Coordinates of C-alpha atoms and ligand atoms in Angstrom, one line a residue:
M1 CA -11.8 12.4 -17.4
P2 CA -9.6 15.4 -16.9
L3 CA -5.8 14.5 -17.8
T4 CA -4.3 18.2 -18.2
P5 CA -3.6 20.2 -15.5
S6 CA -5.8 22.7 -16.8
A7 CA -8.8 20.2 -18.0
T8 CA -8.1 19.6 -13.9
R9 CA -8.0 22.6 -12.4
D10 CA -11.6 23.6 -14.6
L11 CA -13.4 20.4 -13.2
L12 CA -12.1 21.4 -9.4
A13 CA -13.6 25.3 -10.3
K14 CA -16.5 23.8 -11.8
L15 CA -16.9 21.2 -8.2
G16 CA -16.4 24.5 -6.1
H17 CA -13.5 22.0 -5.0
L18 CA -10.2 23.4 -3.6
P19 CA -7.5 20.1 -3.7
K20 CA -7.0 19.3 0.4
R21 CA -3.5 18.7 1.3
F22 CA -4.5 16.7 4.3
L23 CA -6.2 14.5 2.4
G24 CA -3.2 13.9 0.2
Q25 CA -5.3 15.5 -3.1
N26 CA -3.0 15.0 -6.1
F27 CA -4.7 14.5 -9.0
L28 CA -3.0 12.3 -11.7
V29 CA -2.8 14.6 -14.8
D30 CA -0.5 12.4 -17.1
G31 CA -1.5 10.0 -19.4
N32 CA 1.4 7.8 -19.7
I33 CA 1.0 7.4 -16.0
V34 CA -2.1 5.8 -16.2
R35 CA -1.3 3.5 -18.9
K36 CA 1.5 2.7 -17.3
S37 CA 0.1 1.3 -14.2
L38 CA -2.6 -0.2 -16.0
E39 CA 0.4 -2.6 -18.3
L40 CA 2.2 -3.2 -15.0
A41 CA -1.1 -4.2 -13.6
Q42 CA -1.6 -6.7 -16.2
I43 CA -5.5 -5.6 -16.7
A44 CA -7.6 -7.7 -18.8
P45 CA -11.2 -7.1 -19.2
G46 CA -13.1 -9.0 -16.2
D47 CA -10.4 -8.1 -13.7
V48 CA -11.4 -7.6 -10.3
V49 CA -9.8 -4.6 -8.8
V50 CA -9.5 -2.5 -6.0
E51 CA -8.6 1.0 -5.8
V52 CA -8.6 4.0 -3.1
G53 CA -9.3 7.4 -3.1
P54 CA -10.5 7.0 -7.1
G55 CA -10.5 11.6 -7.1
L56 CA -11.5 12.8 -10.0
G57 CA -12.0 9.1 -11.9
T58 CA -8.7 9.6 -13.8
L59 CA -7.3 6.0 -13.3
T60 CA -10.8 4.5 -12.3
S61 CA -12.2 5.3 -15.7
A62 CA -9.1 3.9 -17.6
L63 CA -9.8 0.4 -15.5
L64 CA -13.6 0.8 -16.5
T65 CA -13.2 1.4 -20.0
D66 CA -10.3 -1.6 -19.9
G67 CA -13.3 -4.1 -18.8
A68 CA -12.4 -4.1 -15.1
E69 CA -14.6 -4.3 -12.4
V70 CA -13.8 -1.7 -10.4
W71 CA -14.4 -1.8 -5.8
A72 CA -13.4 2.0 -4.6
V73 CA -13.8 3.9 -1.7
E74 CA -13.3 7.2 -1.2
K75 CA -13.3 9.5 1.7
D76 CA -13.9 13.4 0.4
R77 CA -18.1 13.4 0.3
T78 CA -17.5 16.2 -2.8
L79 CA -15.4 13.9 -5.1
H80 CA -17.5 11.0 -4.1
A81 CA -20.8 13.1 -5.1
H82 CA -19.3 13.4 -8.7
L83 CA -18.3 10.1 -9.1
E84 CA -21.5 9.4 -8.6
E85 CA -23.0 11.4 -11.3
T86 CA -20.4 10.2 -13.8
L87 CA -18.6 7.2 -13.9
V88 CA -21.5 5.1 -11.2
V89 CA -23.6 6.2 -13.9
E90 CA -21.9 5.3 -17.0
F91 CA -20.9 2.1 -15.1
P92 CA -23.7 1.0 -13.4
S93 CA -22.8 -2.8 -13.2
T94 CA -19.2 -2.3 -12.9
F95 CA -18.1 0.3 -10.7
H96 CA -18.9 0.0 -7.0
L97 CA -18.3 2.8 -5.3
L98 CA -18.3 3.8 -1.7
E99 CA -18.0 6.7 1.2
G100 CA -15.8 5.7 3.5
D101 CA -12.2 5.8 4.8
A102 CA -10.0 3.1 3.5
I103 CA -8.4 2.6 6.9
E104 CA -11.7 1.3 8.0
H105 CA -12.2 -0.6 4.7
P106 CA -9.1 -1.5 3.2
L107 CA -10.8 -3.5 0.5
A108 CA -13.1 -0.7 -0.8
A109 CA -16.2 -3.4 1.1
L110 CA -14.6 -6.0 -1.7
P111 CA -17.2 -9.1 -0.7
A112 CA -15.6 -12.6 -0.2
D113 CA -16.9 -14.0 -3.1
R114 CA -15.5 -11.5 -5.3
S115 CA -12.3 -11.4 -3.9
A116 CA -10.2 -14.3 -5.7
P117 CA -8.6 -13.5 -7.2
F118 CA -7.9 -9.6 -7.2
K119 CA -5.7 -7.0 -7.9
V120 CA -5.0 -3.0 -6.5
V121 CA -4.2 -0.2 -8.4
A122 CA -3.9 2.9 -6.6
N123 CA -2.5 6.6 -6.6
L124 CA -2.5 6.2 -2.8
P125 CA -3.4 9.4 -0.4
Y126 CA 0.4 9.1 1.0
A127 CA -0.4 9.5 4.7
I128 CA -2.6 6.6 4.9
S129 CA -0.2 4.2 3.0
T130 CA 1.7 2.1 5.6
P131 CA -1.6 1.6 7.9
W132 CA -3.2 0.7 4.9
M133 CA -0.3 -1.5 3.8
D134 CA -0.7 -3.5 7.1
A135 CA -4.5 -3.5 6.9
V136 CA -4.4 -5.1 3.3
L137 CA -1.4 -7.6 4.5
S138 CA -4.1 -9.5 7.2
G139 CA -5.4 -11.3 3.9
P140 CA -7.1 -11.7 1.7
L141 CA -4.5 -11.3 -0.2
P142 CA -4.3 -8.9 -3.8
E143 CA -2.6 -11.1 -6.5
R144 CA -1.0 -8.0 -7.7
L145 CA -0.3 -4.1 -6.7
V146 CA 0.5 -0.8 -8.3
L147 CA 0.8 2.0 -6.1
M148 CA 1.7 5.5 -6.3
L149 CA 3.6 6.3 -3.3
Q150 CA 5.7 9.0 -1.8
Q151 CA 9.7 7.8 -2.7
E152 CA 10.5 7.2 1.2
A153 CA 7.7 5.1 1.9
A154 CA 8.3 2.9 -1.7
Q155 CA 12.4 2.7 -0.2
R156 CA 11.3 1.3 3.3
Y157 CA 8.9 -1.4 1.7
S158 CA 11.6 -2.5 -0.7
A159 CA 14.1 -2.0 2.0
S160 CA 17.1 -4.6 2.2
H161 CA 18.0 -6.0 5.5
G162 CA 21.2 -3.8 6.9
S163 CA 19.7 -0.7 5.5
K164 CA 18.3 2.8 7.8
Q165 CA 15.2 2.2 6.0
F166 CA 14.5 -1.4 7.1
S167 CA 11.6 -2.0 9.1
A168 CA 8.9 -3.7 10.5
I169 CA 6.7 -3.3 7.3
S170 CA 9.5 -4.0 5.2
I171 CA 9.3 -7.5 6.4
F172 CA 5.5 -8.1 6.8
L173 CA 5.6 -6.7 2.8
Q174 CA 8.5 -8.8 1.9
S175 CA 7.3 -12.4 3.3
A176 CA 4.0 -12.0 1.0
Y177 CA 5.2 -10.5 -2.6
D178 CA 7.9 -9.9 -4.8
I179 CA 8.6 -6.2 -4.9
A180 CA 10.0 -4.8 -8.5
P181 CA 12.0 -1.9 -9.2
G182 CA 9.9 0.9 -8.9
H183 CA 9.6 3.9 -11.3
K184 CA 10.0 7.3 -10.3
V185 CA 7.1 9.3 -11.0
A186 CA 7.9 13.6 -11.9
S187 CA 5.9 16.0 -9.9
G188 CA 4.3 17.4 -12.9
C189 CA 2.4 14.5 -13.3
F190 CA 0.0 15.4 -10.5
Y191 CA -2.1 18.2 -9.9
P192 CA -1.1 20.5 -8.0
K193 CA 2.5 19.6 -7.9
P194 CA 3.0 17.7 -4.4
D195 CA 6.5 18.7 -2.8
I196 CA 7.8 15.5 -2.4
E197 CA 9.2 12.3 -5.0
S198 CA 6.7 9.7 -5.7
Y199 CA 7.2 6.3 -6.8
L200 CA 5.0 3.8 -8.6
L201 CA 5.7 0.3 -7.4
H202 CA 4.7 -3.0 -8.5
L203 CA 4.2 -5.9 -6.2
V204 CA 3.6 -9.6 -6.9
R205 CA 2.5 -12.0 -4.8
K206 CA 4.9 -14.8 -3.8
P207 CA 3.6 -18.6 -4.3
A208 CA 3.4 -19.0 -1.0
P209 CA 3.0 -15.7 0.8
F210 CA 3.6 -15.4 4.7
I211 CA 1.1 -13.5 6.5
F212 CA 2.1 -13.1 10.3
S213 CA -0.2 -13.1 13.5
P214 CA -1.2 -9.7 15.1
E215 CA 1.3 -11.1 18.1
T216 CA 4.0 -11.6 15.9
K217 CA 3.5 -8.3 13.8
A218 CA 3.2 -6.0 17.3
L219 CA 6.3 -8.1 18.8
I220 CA 8.8 -7.4 15.6
R221 CA 7.2 -3.2 15.4
A222 CA 8.5 -3.5 19.1
C223 CA 11.9 -4.4 18.0
F224 CA 11.8 -1.8 15.6
Q225 CA 10.7 1.2 18.1
Q226 CA 14.2 0.3 19.7
R227 CA 16.2 -0.6 16.3
R228 CA 19.8 0.4 18.0
K229 CA 19.1 -2.6 20.6
Q230 CA 20.7 -5.7 20.6
I231 CA 17.7 -8.7 19.7
G232 CA 18.5 -10.8 22.6
S233 CA 17.6 -7.9 25.2
L234 CA 14.7 -7.1 22.9
L235 CA 13.2 -10.4 22.9
R236 CA 13.4 -10.5 27.2
Q237 CA 12.2 -7.4 27.0
N238 CA 9.1 -8.6 25.0
I239 CA 8.7 -11.8 25.7
A240 CA 7.4 -12.8 29.5
D241 CA 7.5 -17.2 28.6
S242 CA 11.8 -17.5 28.2
A243 CA 11.4 -21.0 26.5
H244 CA 10.1 -18.6 23.6
V245 CA 13.1 -16.5 23.7
S246 CA 15.3 -19.1 23.8
A247 CA 13.7 -21.0 20.6
W248 CA 14.0 -17.3 18.7
L249 CA 17.6 -17.1 19.5
A250 CA 18.1 -20.8 18.8
V251 CA 16.8 -20.2 15.0
L252 CA 19.2 -17.0 15.1
A253 CA 22.2 -19.0 16.2
T254 CA 21.5 -21.9 13.0
A255 CA 21.6 -18.7 10.5
G256 CA 25.4 -17.6 12.1
L257 CA 23.4 -14.7 14.4
S258 CA 24.4 -13.7 18.0
P259 CA 22.0 -12.6 20.4
Q260 CA 24.0 -9.1 19.9
T261 CA 22.8 -8.8 16.3
R262 CA 20.6 -5.7 15.9
P263 CA 16.8 -5.7 14.4
E264 CA 17.7 -4.1 11.2
D265 CA 20.5 -6.7 10.5
I266 CA 18.3 -10.0 10.0
P267 CA 16.9 -10.5 6.7
A268 CA 13.1 -10.7 6.1
P269 CA 12.9 -14.8 5.4
L270 CA 14.3 -15.2 9.1
W271 CA 11.6 -13.6 10.7
T272 CA 9.1 -15.7 8.9
Q273 CA 10.9 -18.5 10.6
L274 CA 11.2 -16.4 14.3
S275 CA 7.6 -15.9 14.0
G276 CA 6.9 -19.9 14.1
T277 CA 8.8 -20.5 17.2
T278 CA 5.7 -18.1 19.0
Q279 CA 3.0 -20.5 17.6
Ligands
SAM1 C1 -3.4 11.6 -4.5 S1 -5.3 11.6 -4.8 C2 -5.6 9.8 -6.0 C3 -6.9 10.9 -6.9 C4 -6.7 9.5 -8.2 N1 -7.0 8.6 -7.5 C5 -5.8 9.9 -8.9 O1 -4.7 9.5 -9.4 O2 -5.6 11.6 -9.5 C6 -5.6 10.3 -3.1 C7 -7.1 10.4 -3.0 O3 -7.6 9.7 -1.8 C8 -8.5 10.2 -1.3 N2 -8.5 10.1 0.4 C9 -7.5 10.7 0.8 N3 -7.3 10.1 2.0 C10 -8.3 8.5 2.4 C11 -8.5 7.6 3.0 N4 -8.7 7.6 4.1 N5 -9.8 6.7 2.9 C12 -10.6 7.0 1.2 N6 -10.2 7.7 0.4 C13 -9.1 8.9 1.1 C14 -8.7 11.6 -1.4 O4 -9.7 12.5 -1.3 C15 -7.8 11.5 -3.0 O5 -9.0 11.4 -3.6

């Protein structure tokens, strides 16, 4: 698989394919980043791995060569066809490739009987990273994820309460995963070079991960859409049952937080307790 900008350019020319910006087609061309991704994911022979957007197959071929069983979903028809003719032929029993959208198939159609345990390794198309992550957090949960992300998304996912980046996705993610400090990745590691900063983030599932119900997720999202408002009025505005509102406020009071607190100042672990009061 191509690992230099010129080899990538040549392969794209051979395929008659121009990288599509709207599909986030910035292909990895740096062997160190590929190795680092596999190392962080602790890939061992026999591991089941989901990949979103295999593209020209750079990460995919390293995963397959290291003995992983890969389930991948690629939206681009030309790239999907190229992989069908190359890696699917080379690894017929360990490479499972789906042509489709990762938002509809966040785990690349990984069957339930192959999903315990599994990992995710992906150089994500940046436009879908948060909706895809949100879909993955509905479970079954990967034990480990190594993700190439836009720096801004990586900061949002790992943000602490009290910061501007702290948001609903920070809460959902941090309630299920421990997030290791990420690595900044230079734009020269991709072809074509992206005009945004990239970050390699590494997430490890918590021993007792918390999955929010769809109703509680919607409520938390509604609170963060008006993040400058006070939690007391946000709860009254979004919950019809006043007993629920009182129960949530009582949990906050136990933690020393008043109804005047803003959503961004409530720590992630408290939101999981608040969630319990609605069930
Ligand atoms: C950043 S590139 C990564 C390519 C390759 N994995 C690499 O590291 O070189 C993102 C890939 O995701 C694919 N893609 C974009 N949107 C997608 C979607 N909604 N579902 C599945 N694949 C998608 C693109 O076609 C592209 O191949």
